[in-house]
JSON list of C-alpha atoms in Angstrom, two decimals:
[
{"chain": "A", "resi": 133, "resn": "MET", "atom": "CA", "xyz": [0.78, 18.40, 17.25]},
{"chain": "A", "resi": 134, "resn": "SER", "atom": "CA", "xyz": [4.04, 19.06, 15.40]},
{"chain": "A", "resi": 135, "resn": "ARG", "atom": "CA", "xyz": [4.26, 18.40, 11.61]},
{"chain": "A", "resi": 136, "resn": "VAL", "atom": "CA", "xyz": [4.27, 14.75, 10.57]},
{"chain": "A", "resi": 137, "resn": "SER", "atom": "CA", "xyz": [5.97, 12.72, 7.78]},
{"chain": "A", "resi": 138, "resn": "VAL", "atom": "CA", "xyz": [4.43, 10.17, 5.47]},
{"chain": "A", "resi": 139, "resn": "VAL", "atom": "CA", "xyz": [5.93, 6.72, 4.65]},
{"chain": "A", "resi": 140, "resn": "LEU", "atom": "CA", "xyz": [4.48, 5.03, 1.54]},
{"chain": "A", "resi": 141, "resn": "VAL", "atom": "CA", "xyz": [4.72, 1.25, 1.13]},
{"chain": "A", "resi": 142, "resn": "HIS", "atom": "CA", "xyz": [4.34, -0.12, -2.35]},
{"chain": "A", "resi": 143, "resn": "GLY", "atom": "CA", "xyz": [2.51, -3.17, -3.61]},
{"chain": "A", "resi": 144, "resn": "ILE", "atom": "CA", "xyz": [3.79, -6.60, -4.81]},
{"chain": "A", "resi": 145, "resn": "ARG", "atom": "CA", "xyz": [6.00, -6.58, -7.92]},
{"chain": "A", "resi": 146, "resn": "ALA", "atom": "CA", "xyz": [6.12, -2.82, -7.90]},
{"chain": "A", "resi": 147, "resn": "SER", "atom": "CA", "xyz": [8.66, -0.36, -6.20]},
{"chain": "A", "resi": 148, "resn": "ARG", "atom": "CA", "xyz": [8.82, 3.04, -4.71]},
{"chain": "A", "resi": 149, "resn": "THR", "atom": "CA", "xyz": [8.24, 4.68, -8.03]},
{"chain": "A", "resi": 150, "resn": "MET", "atom": "CA", "xyz": [4.61, 3.80, -8.00]},
{"chain": "A", "resi": 151, "resn": "TRP", "atom": "CA", "xyz": [4.13, 6.61, -5.50]},
{"chain": "A", "resi": 152, "resn": "ARG", "atom": "CA", "xyz": [5.33, 9.37, -7.69]},
{"chain": "A", "resi": 153, "resn": "PRO", "atom": "CA", "xyz": [1.97, 11.19, -7.91]},
{"chain": "A", "resi": 154, "resn": "GLN", "atom": "CA", "xyz": [1.48, 10.99, -4.03]},
{"chain": "A", "resi": 155, "resn": "LEU", "atom": "CA", "xyz": [5.11, 12.08, -3.43]},
{"chain": "A", "resi": 156, "resn": "ALA", "atom": "CA", "xyz": [4.49, 15.11, -5.73]},
{"chain": "A", "resi": 157, "resn": "ALA", "atom": "CA", "xyz": [1.26, 16.00, -3.99]},
{"chain": "A", "resi": 158, "resn": "LEU", "atom": "CA", "xyz": [2.80, 15.73, -0.59]},
{"chain": "A", "resi": 159, "resn": "GLU", "atom": "CA", "xyz": [5.85, 17.81, -1.60]},
{"chain": "A", "resi": 160, "resn": "GLU", "atom": "CA", "xyz": [3.47, 20.51, -3.00]},
{"chain": "A", "resi": 161, "resn": "ALA", "atom": "CA", "xyz": [1.54, 20.54, 0.27]},
{"chain": "A", "resi": 162, "resn": "GLY", "atom": "CA", "xyz": [4.77, 20.77, 2.32]},
{"chain": "A", "resi": 163, "resn": "VAL", "atom": "CA", "xyz": [4.57, 17.32, 3.95]},
{"chain": "A", "resi": 164, "resn": "PRO", "atom": "CA", "xyz": [7.77, 15.43, 4.18]},
{"chain": "A", "resi": 165, "resn": "ALA", "atom": "CA", "xyz": [7.47, 11.83, 2.67]},
{"chain": "A", "resi": 166, "resn": "LEU", "atom": "CA", "xyz": [9.59, 8.75, 2.00]},
{"chain": "A", "resi": 167, "resn": "ALA", "atom": "CA", "xyz": [8.91, 5.69, -0.07]},
{"chain": "A", "resi": 168, "resn": "PRO", "atom": "CA", "xyz": [11.24, 2.74, 0.51]},
{"chain": "A", "resi": 169, "resn": "ASP", "atom": "CA", "xyz": [11.75, -0.27, -1.71]},
{"chain": "A", "resi": 170, "resn": "LEU", "atom": "CA", "xyz": [10.81, -3.61, 0.02]},
{"chain": "A", "resi": 171, "resn": "PRO", "atom": "CA", "xyz": [13.19, -6.52, -0.22]},
{"chain": "A", "resi": 172, "resn": "GLY", "atom": "CA", "xyz": [12.91, -8.17, -3.60]},
{"chain": "A", "resi": 173, "resn": "HIS", "atom": "CA", "xyz": [11.57, -5.04, -5.24]},
{"chain": "A", "resi": 174, "resn": "GLY", "atom": "CA", "xyz": [13.05, -2.01, -7.10]},
{"chain": "A", "resi": 175, "resn": "GLU", "atom": "CA", "xyz": [16.68, -1.24, -6.13]},
{"chain": "A", "resi": 176, "resn": "ARG", "atom": "CA", "xyz": [16.51, -4.29, -3.79]},
{"chain": "A", "resi": 177, "resn": "ALA", "atom": "CA", "xyz": [15.58, -6.83, -6.51]},
{"chain": "A", "resi": 178, "resn": "GLY", "atom": "CA", "xyz": [17.28, -10.10, -6.02]},
{"chain": "A", "resi": 179, "resn": "GLU", "atom": "CA", "xyz": [17.16, -9.87, -2.23]},
{"chain": "A", "resi": 180, "resn": "PRO", "atom": "CA", "xyz": [14.86, -12.53, -0.70]},
{"chain": "A", "resi": 181, "resn": "PHE", "atom": "CA", "xyz": [11.44, -11.22, 0.42]},
{"chain": "A", "resi": 182, "resn": "THR", "atom": "CA", "xyz": [10.65, -11.77, 4.14]},
{"chain": "A", "resi": 183, "resn": "VAL", "atom": "CA", "xyz": [8.13, -10.10, 6.44]},
{"chain": "A", "resi": 184, "resn": "ASP", "atom": "CA", "xyz": [11.04, -9.41, 8.80]},
{"chain": "A", "resi": 185, "resn": "GLY", "atom": "CA", "xyz": [12.92, -7.69, 5.98]},
{"chain": "A", "resi": 186, "resn": "ALA", "atom": "CA", "xyz": [9.87, -5.73, 4.95]},
{"chain": "A", "resi": 187, "resn": "ARG", "atom": "CA", "xyz": [9.20, -4.67, 8.51]},
{"chain": "A", "resi": 188, "resn": "ALA", "atom": "CA", "xyz": [12.89, -3.52, 8.77]},
{"chain": "A", "resi": 189, "resn": "ALA", "atom": "CA", "xyz": [12.51, -1.48, 5.52]},
{"chain": "A", "resi": 190, "resn": "VAL", "atom": "CA", "xyz": [9.41, 0.28, 6.81]},
{"chain": "A", "resi": 191, "resn": "GLU", "atom": "CA", "xyz": [11.07, 0.91, 10.22]},
{"chain": "A", "resi": 192, "resn": "GLU", "atom": "CA", "xyz": [14.18, 2.31, 8.68]},
{"chain": "A", "resi": 193, "resn": "ALA", "atom": "CA", "xyz": [12.06, 4.73, 6.64]},
{"chain": "A", "resi": 194, "resn": "ALA", "atom": "CA", "xyz": [10.03, 5.80, 9.67]},
{"chain": "A", "resi": 195, "resn": "ARG", "atom": "CA", "xyz": [13.28, 6.40, 11.61]},
{"chain": "A", "resi": 196, "resn": "ALA", "atom": "CA", "xyz": [14.69, 8.41, 8.81]},
{"chain": "A", "resi": 197, "resn": "ALA", "atom": "CA", "xyz": [11.57, 10.62, 8.60]},
{"chain": "A", "resi": 198, "resn": "GLY", "atom": "CA", "xyz": [11.80, 11.16, 12.32]},
{"chain": "A", "resi": 199, "resn": "GLY", "atom": "CA", "xyz": [8.92, 12.29, 14.69]},
{"chain": "A", "resi": 200, "resn": "ALA", "atom": "CA", "xyz": [5.32, 11.35, 14.11]},
{"chain": "A", "resi": 201, "resn": "VAL", "atom": "CA", "xyz": [4.44, 9.19, 10.99]},
{"chain": "A", "resi": 202, "resn": "VAL", "atom": "CA", "xyz": [1.42, 8.61, 8.94]},
{"chain": "A", "resi": 203, "resn": "VAL", "atom": "CA", "xyz": [2.01, 5.29, 7.09]},
{"chain": "A", "resi": 204, "resn": "VAL", "atom": "CA", "xyz": [0.35, 4.43, 3.76]},
{"chain": "A", "resi": 205, "resn": "GLY", "atom": "CA", "xyz": [0.31, 1.10, 2.01]},
{"chain": "A", "resi": 206, "resn": "LEU", "atom": "CA", "xyz": [-1.37, -0.50, -1.03]},
{"chain": "A", "resi": 207, "resn": "SER", "atom": "CA", "xyz": [-2.17, -4.17, -1.48]},
{"chain": "A", "resi": 208, "resn": "LEU", "atom": "CA", "xyz": [0.86, -6.15, -0.16]},
{"chain": "A", "resi": 209, "resn": "GLY", "atom": "CA", "xyz": [2.04, -2.76, 1.11]},
{"chain": "A", "resi": 210, "resn": "GLY", "atom": "CA", "xyz": [-1.29, -2.28, 2.97]},
{"chain": "A", "resi": 211, "resn": "TYR", "atom": "CA", "xyz": [-0.99, -5.61, 4.81]},
{"chain": "A", "resi": 212, "resn": "LEU", "atom": "CA", "xyz": [2.63, -4.84, 5.74]},
{"chain": "A", "resi": 213, "resn": "THR", "atom": "CA", "xyz": [1.60, -1.26, 6.84]},
{"chain": "A", "resi": 214, "resn": "LEU", "atom": "CA", "xyz": [-0.91, -2.79, 9.28]},
{"chain": "A", "resi": 215, "resn": "ASP", "atom": "CA", "xyz": [1.56, -5.39, 10.49]},
{"chain": "A", "resi": 216, "resn": "TRP", "atom": "CA", "xyz": [4.25, -2.72, 11.07]},
{"chain": "A", "resi": 217, "resn": "ALA", "atom": "CA", "xyz": [2.05, -0.12, 12.64]},
{"chain": "A", "resi": 218, "resn": "ALA", "atom": "CA", "xyz": [0.71, -2.70, 15.22]},
{"chain": "A", "resi": 219, "resn": "ARG", "atom": "CA", "xyz": [4.27, -3.58, 16.41]},
{"chain": "A", "resi": 220, "resn": "THR", "atom": "CA", "xyz": [6.60, -0.53, 15.97]},
{"chain": "A", "resi": 221, "resn": "GLN", "atom": "CA", "xyz": [7.72, 1.72, 18.77]},
{"chain": "A", "resi": 222, "resn": "GLN", "atom": "CA", "xyz": [7.71, 4.67, 16.45]},
{"chain": "A", "resi": 223, "resn": "ARG", "atom": "CA", "xyz": [4.98, 7.21, 16.84]},
{"chain": "A", "resi": 224, "resn": "VAL", "atom": "CA", "xyz": [2.37, 6.29, 14.32]},
{"chain": "A", "resi": 225, "resn": "VAL", "atom": "CA", "xyz": [-0.41, 8.93, 14.16]},
{"chain": "A", "resi": 226, "resn": "GLY", "atom": "CA", "xyz": [-2.35, 7.70, 11.17]},
{"chain": "A", "resi": 227, "resn": "VAL", "atom": "CA", "xyz": [-2.67, 4.69, 8.89]},
{"chain": "A", "resi": 228, "resn": "VAL", "atom": "CA", "xyz": [-3.98, 4.38, 5.25]},
{"chain": "A", "resi": 229, "resn": "ALA", "atom": "CA", "xyz": [-4.40, 0.73, 4.26]},
{"chain": "A", "resi": 230, "resn": "ALA", "atom": "CA", "xyz": [-5.55, 0.42, 0.69]},
{"chain": "A", "resi": 231, "resn": "GLY", "atom": "CA", "xyz": [-6.61, -2.60, -1.30]},
{"chain": "A", "resi": 232, "resn": "CYS", "atom": "CA", "xyz": [-6.11, -5.01, 1.53]},
{"chain": "A", "resi": 233, "resn": "SER", "atom": "CA", "xyz": [-9.63, -5.66, 3.14]},
{"chain": "A", "resi": 234, "resn": "THR", "atom": "CA", "xyz": [-9.62, -9.40, 2.67]},
{"chain": "A", "resi": 235, "resn": "ARG", "atom": "CA", "xyz": [-7.63, -11.71, 4.99]},
{"chain": "A", "resi": 236, "resn": "PRO", "atom": "CA", "xyz": [-4.87, -13.28, 2.96]},
{"chain": "A", "resi": 237, "resn": "ARG", "atom": "CA", "xyz": [-5.38, -17.00, 3.70]},
{"chain": "A", "resi": 238, "resn": "GLY", "atom": "CA", "xyz": [-7.29, -20.15, 2.88]},
{"chain": "A", "resi": 239, "resn": "PRO", "atom": "CA", "xyz": [-8.45, -21.30, -0.57]},
{"chain": "A", "resi": 240, "resn": "GLY", "atom": "CA", "xyz": [-8.35, -17.88, -2.06]},
{"chain": "A", "resi": 241, "resn": "LEU", "atom": "CA", "xyz": [-4.63, -17.35, -1.23]},
{"chain": "A", "resi": 242, "resn": "ALA", "atom": "CA", "xyz": [-3.87, -20.97, -2.28]},
{"chain": "A", "resi": 243, "resn": "ALA", "atom": "CA", "xyz": [-5.47, -20.37, -5.63]},
{"chain": "A", "resi": 244, "resn": "TYR", "atom": "CA", "xyz": [-3.72, -17.13, -6.26]},
{"chain": "A", "resi": 245, "resn": "ARG", "atom": "CA", "xyz": [-0.36, -18.88, -5.53]},
{"chain": "A", "resi": 246, "resn": "ARG", "atom": "CA", "xyz": [-1.21, -21.73, -7.93]},
{"chain": "A", "resi": 247, "resn": "VAL", "atom": "CA", "xyz": [-2.00, -19.15, -10.68]},
{"chain": "A", "resi": 248, "resn": "ALA", "atom": "CA", "xyz": [1.19, -17.20, -10.03]},
{"chain": "A", "resi": 249, "resn": "ALA", "atom": "CA", "xyz": [3.19, -20.41, -10.13]},
{"chain": "A", "resi": 250, "resn": "LEU", "atom": "CA", "xyz": [1.70, -21.32, -13.45]},
{"chain": "A", "resi": 251, "resn": "ILE", "atom": "CA", "xyz": [2.33, -17.93, -14.98]},
{"chain": "A", "resi": 252, "resn": "ALA", "atom": "CA", "xyz": [5.98, -18.09, -13.71]},
{"chain": "A", "resi": 253, "resn": "ARG", "atom": "CA", "xyz": [6.47, -21.33, -15.78]},
{"chain": "A", "resi": 254, "resn": "LEU", "atom": "CA", "xyz": [5.79, -19.49, -19.02]},
{"chain": "A", "resi": 255, "resn": "PRO", "atom": "CA", "xyz": [8.82, -19.11, -21.24]},
{"chain": "A", "resi": 256, "resn": "ASP", "atom": "CA", "xyz": [9.30, -15.48, -20.38]},
{"chain": "A", "resi": 257, "resn": "GLY", "atom": "CA", "xyz": [8.35, -15.88, -16.82]},
{"chain": "A", "resi": 258, "resn": "GLY", "atom": "CA", "xyz": [4.99, -14.23, -17.44]},
{"chain": "A", "resi": 259, "resn": "ARG", "atom": "CA", "xyz": [6.47, -10.90, -18.52]},
{"chain": "A", "resi": 260, "resn": "TRP", "atom": "CA", "xyz": [4.30, -10.54, -21.62]},
{"chain": "A", "resi": 261, "resn": "LEU", "atom": "CA", "xyz": [1.13, -11.34, -19.72]},
{"chain": "A", "resi": 262, "resn": "ASN", "atom": "CA", "xyz": [2.07, -9.00, -16.92]},
{"chain": "A", "resi": 263, "resn": "ASP", "atom": "CA", "xyz": [2.91, -6.14, -19.10]},
{"chain": "A", "resi": 264, "resn": "THR", "atom": "CA", "xyz": [-0.25, -6.60, -21.39]},
{"chain": "A", "resi": 265, "resn": "LEU", "atom": "CA", "xyz": [-2.45, -6.63, -18.28]},
{"chain": "A", "resi": 266, "resn": "ALA", "atom": "CA", "xyz": [-0.76, -3.63, -16.87]},
{"chain": "A", "resi": 267, "resn": "ARG", "atom": "CA", "xyz": [-1.33, -1.72, -20.09]},
{"chain": "A", "resi": 268, "resn": "VAL", "atom": "CA", "xyz": [-5.02, -2.59, -20.06]},
{"chain": "A", "resi": 269, "resn": "ALA", "atom": "CA", "xyz": [-5.55, -1.73, -16.40]},
{"chain": "A", "resi": 270, "resn": "LEU", "atom": "CA", "xyz": [-3.52, 1.43, -15.94]},
{"chain": "A", "resi": 271, "resn": "PRO", "atom": "CA", "xyz": [-3.29, 4.98, -17.27]},
{"chain": "A", "resi": 272, "resn": "PRO", "atom": "CA", "xyz": [-0.03, 5.67, -19.34]},
{"chain": "A", "resi": 273, "resn": "ALA", "atom": "CA", "xyz": [1.53, 7.86, -16.63]},
{"chain": "A", "resi": 274, "resn": "ALA", "atom": "CA", "xyz": [0.98, 5.21, -13.94]},
{"chain": "A", "resi": 275, "resn": "LEU", "atom": "CA", "xyz": [2.35, 2.42, -16.21]},
{"chain": "A", "resi": 276, "resn": "ALA", "atom": "CA", "xyz": [5.41, 4.61, -16.87]},
{"chain": "A", "resi": 277, "resn": "ASP", "atom": "CA", "xyz": [5.90, 5.11, -13.08]},
{"chain": "A", "resi": 278, "resn": "LEU", "atom": "CA", "xyz": [5.75, 1.32, -12.45]},
{"chain": "A", "resi": 279, "resn": "HIS", "atom": "CA", "xyz": [8.15, 0.51, -15.30]},
{"chain": "A", "resi": 280, "resn": "GLU", "atom": "CA", "xyz": [10.61, 3.08, -14.01]},
{"chain": "A", "resi": 281, "resn": "GLY", "atom": "CA", "xyz": [11.28, 1.14, -10.88]},
{"chain": "A", "resi": 282, "resn": "GLY", "atom": "CA", "xyz": [10.96, -2.27, -12.44]},
{"chain": "A", "resi": 283, "resn": "MET", "atom": "CA", "xyz": [8.20, -4.88, -11.96]},
{"chain": "A", "resi": 284, "resn": "GLU", "atom": "CA", "xyz": [9.71, -8.02, -10.23]},
{"chain": "A", "resi": 285, "resn": "LEU", "atom": "CA", "xyz": [7.72, -11.10, -11.15]},
{"chain": "A", "resi": 286, "resn": "GLY", "atom": "CA", "xyz": [10.04, -13.51, -9.34]},
{"chain": "A", "resi": 287, "resn": "VAL", "atom": "CA", "xyz": [9.09, -12.28, -5.94]},
{"chain": "A", "resi": 288, "resn": "MET", "atom": "CA", "xyz": [5.45, -13.38, -6.20]},
{"chain": "A", "resi": 289, "resn": "ASP", "atom": "CA", "xyz": [5.52, -16.77, -4.52]},
{"chain": "A", "resi": 290, "resn": "ALA", "atom": "CA", "xyz": [7.66, -15.71, -1.64]},
{"chain": "A", "resi": 291, "resn": "ALA", "atom": "CA", "xyz": [5.64, -12.62, -1.00]},
{"chain": "A", "resi": 292, "resn": "LEU", "atom": "CA", "xyz": [2.28, -14.42, -1.21]},
{"chain": "A", "resi": 293, "resn": "ALA", "atom": "CA", "xyz": [3.59, -17.16, 1.14]},
{"chain": "A", "resi": 294, "resn": "ALA", "atom": "CA", "xyz": [4.71, -14.47, 3.64]},
{"chain": "A", "resi": 295, "resn": "VAL", "atom": "CA", "xyz": [1.62, -12.52, 3.62]},
{"chain": "A", "resi": 296, "resn": "GLY", "atom": "CA", "xyz": [-0.35, -15.64, 4.37]},
{"chain": "A", "resi": 297, "resn": "GLY", "atom": "CA", "xyz": [1.07, -15.55, 7.92]},
{"chain": "A", "resi": 298, "resn": "LEU", "atom": "CA", "xyz": [-0.17, -12.02, 8.68]},
{"chain": "A", "resi": 299, "resn": "ASP", "atom": "CA", "xyz": [-3.31, -11.25, 10.68]},
{"chain": "A", "resi": 300, "resn": "PRO", "atom": "CA", "xyz": [-4.53, -7.81, 9.60]},
{"chain": "A", "resi": 301, "resn": "ILE", "atom": "CA", "xyz": [-7.72, -8.07, 11.86]},
{"chain": "A", "resi": 302, "resn": "ALA", "atom": "CA", "xyz": [-5.59, -8.43, 14.96]},
{"chain": "A", "resi": 303, "resn": "ASP", "atom": "CA", "xyz": [-3.27, -5.74, 13.69]},
{"chain": "A", "resi": 304, "resn": "LEU", "atom": "CA", "xyz": [-6.23, -3.40, 13.27]},
{"chain": "A", "resi": 305, "resn": "ARG", "atom": "CA", "xyz": [-7.35, -4.01, 16.94]},
{"chain": "A", "resi": 306, "resn": "ALA", "atom": "CA", "xyz": [-3.88, -3.12, 18.13]},
{"chain": "A", "resi": 307, "resn": "ILE", "atom": "CA", "xyz": [-3.33, 0.04, 16.20]},
{"chain": "A", "resi": 308, "resn": "ASP", "atom": "CA", "xyz": [-4.09, 3.15, 18.42]},
{"chain": "A", "resi": 309, "resn": "ALA", "atom": "CA", "xyz": [-4.29, 5.75, 15.65]},
{"chain": "A", "resi": 310, "resn": "PRO", "atom": "CA", "xyz": [-6.86, 6.80, 13.10]},
{"chain": "A", "resi": 311, "resn": "VAL", "atom": "CA", "xyz": [-7.10, 4.31, 10.27]},
{"chain": "A", "resi": 312, "resn": "ARG", "atom": "CA", "xyz": [-8.46, 4.84, 6.71]},
{"chain": "A", "resi": 313, "resn": "LEU", "atom": "CA", "xyz": [-9.44, 1.74, 4.81]},
{"chain": "A", "resi": 314, "resn": "VAL", "atom": "CA", "xyz": [-9.33, 2.73, 1.19]},
{"chain": "A", "resi": 315, "resn": "ASN", "atom": "CA", "xyz": [-10.75, 0.57, -1.63]},
{"chain": "A", "resi": 316, "resn": "GLY", "atom": "CA", "xyz": [-11.59, 1.11, -5.35]},
{"chain": "A", "resi": 317, "resn": "ARG", "atom": "CA", "xyz": [-15.20, 0.51, -6.15]},
{"chain": "A", "resi": 318, "resn": "TRP", "atom": "CA", "xyz": [-14.25, -2.49, -8.30]},
{"chain": "A", "resi": 319, "resn": "ASP", "atom": "CA", "xyz": [-11.55, -3.92, -5.93]},
{"chain": "A", "resi": 320, "resn": "HIS", "atom": "CA", "xyz": [-11.69, -7.67, -5.61]},
{"chain": "A", "resi": 321, "resn": "PHE", "atom": "CA", "xyz": [-9.81, -7.41, -2.22]},
{"chain": "A", "resi": 322, "resn": "ARG", "atom": "CA", "xyz": [-12.65, -5.51, -0.37]},
{"chain": "A", "resi": 323, "resn": "THR", "atom": "CA", "xyz": [-14.77, -8.61, 0.47]},
{"chain": "A", "resi": 324, "resn": "GLN", "atom": "CA", "xyz": [-14.30, -8.23, 4.22]},
{"chain": "A", "resi": 325, "resn": "GLU", "atom": "CA", "xyz": [-14.04, -4.43, 4.40]},
{"chain": "A", "resi": 326, "resn": "ARG", "atom": "CA", "xyz": [-16.90, -4.18, 7.06]},
{"chain": "A", "resi": 327, "resn": "ARG", "atom": "CA", "xyz": [-15.21, -6.65, 9.25]},
{"chain": "A", "resi": 328, "resn": "PHE", "atom": "CA", "xyz": [-11.89, -4.79, 8.91]},
{"chain": "A", "resi": 329, "resn": "LEU", "atom": "CA", "xyz": [-13.65, -1.52, 9.79]},
{"chain": "A", "resi": 330, "resn": "ALA", "atom": "CA", "xyz": [-15.29, -3.03, 12.86]},
{"chain": "A", "resi": 331, "resn": "ALA", "atom": "CA", "xyz": [-11.88, -4.08, 14.10]},
{"chain": "A", "resi": 332, "resn": "CYS", "atom": "CA", "xyz": [-10.54, -0.40, 14.08]},
{"chain": "A", "resi": 333, "resn": "ARG", "atom": "CA", "xyz": [-10.47, 1.54, 17.22]},
{"chain": "A", "resi": 334, "resn": "ASP", "atom": "CA", "xyz": [-10.84, 4.76, 15.05]},
{"chain": "A", "resi": 335, "resn": "GLY", "atom": "CA", "xyz": [-11.59, 3.77, 11.43]},
{"chain": "A", "resi": 336, "resn": "ARG", "atom": "CA", "xyz": [-13.18, 5.12, 8.38]},
{"chain": "A", "resi": 337, "resn": "LEU", "atom": "CA", "xyz": [-13.91, 3.32, 5.06]},
{"chain": "A", "resi": 338, "resn": "GLU", "atom": "CA", "xyz": [-13.22, 5.25, 1.86]},
{"chain": "A", "resi": 339, "resn": "ILE", "atom": "CA", "xyz": [-14.51, 3.87, -1.39]},
{"chain": "A", "resi": 340, "resn": "VAL", "atom": "CA", "xyz": [-13.12, 5.62, -4.48]},
{"chain": "A", "resi": 341, "resn": "PRO", "atom": "CA", "xyz": [-15.72, 5.49, -7.43]},
{"chain": "A", "resi": 342, "resn": "GLY", "atom": "CA", "xyz": [-14.51, 4.05, -10.65]},
{"chain": "A", "resi": 343, "resn": "ALA", "atom": "CA", "xyz": [-11.25, 2.76, -9.22]},
{"chain": "A", "resi": 344, "resn": "THR", "atom": "CA", "xyz": [-9.92, -0.87, -9.24]},
{"chain": "A", "resi": 345, "resn": "HIS", "atom": "CA", "xyz": [-7.61, -2.65, -6.88]},
{"chain": "A", "resi": 346, "resn": "LEU", "atom": "CA", "xyz": [-4.76, -0.33, -7.78]},
{"chain": "A", "resi": 347, "resn": "VAL", "atom": "CA", "xyz": [-6.58, 2.69, -6.56]},
{"chain": "A", "resi": 348, "resn": "SER", "atom": "CA", "xyz": [-3.62, 4.97, -6.00]},
{"chain": "A", "resi": 349, "resn": "LEU", "atom": "CA", "xyz": [-2.52, 4.43, -9.62]},
{"chain": "A", "resi": 350, "resn": "VAL", "atom": "CA", "xyz": [-5.90, 4.51, -11.24]},
{"chain": "A", "resi": 351, "resn": "ARG", "atom": "CA", "xyz": [-7.17, 7.52, -9.22]},
{"chain": "A", "resi": 352, "resn": "PRO", "atom": "CA", "xyz": [-4.01, 9.27, -8.00]},
{"chain": "A", "resi": 353, "resn": "GLU", "atom": "CA", "xyz": [-5.63, 12.63, -7.18]},
{"chain": "A", "resi": 354, "resn": "ALA", "atom": "CA", "xyz": [-8.37, 11.06, -5.17]},
{"chain": "A", "resi": 355, "resn": "PHE", "atom": "CA", "xyz": [-6.00, 8.92, -3.25]},
{"chain": "A", "resi": 356, "resn": "SER", "atom": "CA", "xyz": [-3.70, 11.80, -2.58]},
{"chain": "A", "resi": 357, "resn": "ARG", "atom": "CA", "xyz": [-6.50, 13.86, -1.26]},
{"chain": "A", "resi": 358, "resn": "ILE", "atom": "CA", "xyz": [-7.36, 11.03, 1.26]},
{"chain": "A", "resi": 359, "resn": "VAL", "atom": "CA", "xyz": [-3.83, 10.96, 2.50]},
{"chain": "A", "resi": 360, "resn": "LEU", "atom": "CA", "xyz": [-3.53, 14.76, 2.84]},
{"chain": "A", "resi": 361, "resn": "ASP", "atom": "CA", "xyz": [-6.93, 14.97, 4.59]},
{"chain": "A", "resi": 362, "resn": "LEU", "atom": "CA", "xyz": [-5.69, 12.35, 7.20]},
{"chain": "A", "resi": 363, "resn": "VAL", "atom": "CA", "xyz": [-2.39, 14.29, 7.63]},
{"chain": "A", "resi": 364, "resn": "GLU", "atom": "CA", "xyz": [-4.37, 17.56, 8.24]},
{"chain": "A", "resi": 365, "resn": "GLU", "atom": "CA", "xyz": [-6.78, 15.74, 10.61]},
{"chain": "A", "resi": 366, "resn": "VAL", "atom": "CA", "xyz": [-3.91, 14.41, 12.84]},
{"chain": "A", "resi": 367, "resn": "ALA", "atom": "CA", "xyz": [-1.75, 17.51, 12.53]},
{"chain": "A", "resi": 368, "resn": "PRO", "atom": "CA", "xyz": [-3.99, 20.62, 11.86]},
{"chain": "A", "resi": 369, "resn": "GLY", "atom": "CA", "xyz": [-2.29, 23.27, 9.80]},
{"chain": "A", "resi": 370, "resn": "SER", "atom": "CA", "xyz": [0.58, 20.92, 8.51]},
{"chain": "A", "resi": 371, "resn": "VAL", "atom": "CA", "xyz": [-0.83, 20.81, 5.02]},
{"chain": "A", "resi": 372, "resn": "ARG", "atom": "CA", "xyz": [0.06, 23.83, 2.83]},
{"chain": "A", "resi": 373, "resn": "THR", "atom": "CA", "xyz": [-2.76, 24.88, 0.52]},
{"chain": "A", "resi": 374, "resn": "ALA", "atom": "CA", "xyz": [-2.53, 27.21, -2.48]},
{"chain": "A", "resi": 375, "resn": "ARG", "atom": "CA", "xyz": [-4.00, 29.94, -0.33]},
{"chain": "A", "resi": 376, "resn": "SER", "atom": "CA", "xyz": [-1.52, 29.52, 2.47]},
{"chain": "A", "resi": 377, "resn": "ALA", "atom": "CA", "xyz": [1.60, 29.01, 0.26]}
]
């Protein structure tokens, strides 16, 4: 197989800058990569978030990459990655879906939306609470990467409402490519990971020790290695190592 490109899809409130460690690791390994901003996030802040708009953003990045694609997503980006990979006509040869092994629906999603709505009513729109929790949960470098692209709190309700209409189990059944389900050991979105794994035609579950929901930010080296290993699996010889450089 010819060399492949990687498209990285960010999580809710974040932007393409959350992927800086992975983009650096992929560049060092000689693997082309793109990380688009989703509607309502990063340089597209202020645009309405819709699933159709998110699909179009991923599709545009995949077309720009050209050829075969490994698509990678975290949290909201993970659900969108599965949704897009199940529908696109682009050549998808691998999928990494992280922090998205629970179906986004029912009482859990409704409760999440209620909490987000309450936080949005705070005088600062929840900015202080968001920034405080981020400082507690993330290493300084990851926090700096997130802040570089901005953290958009106003997109929460629209994004949560939209993701409630997705069906990741059906998407996994439709994807005809190797899938890696990646979860942090302490991720609260891994409650159905075995069901998700059973839905894959060719799947593997990767649990990252010591990591939380934001696995790519908390354990960037381990996450990058999972991505590079999948690229090498689907396109042997495409990952440049220190020995082969």
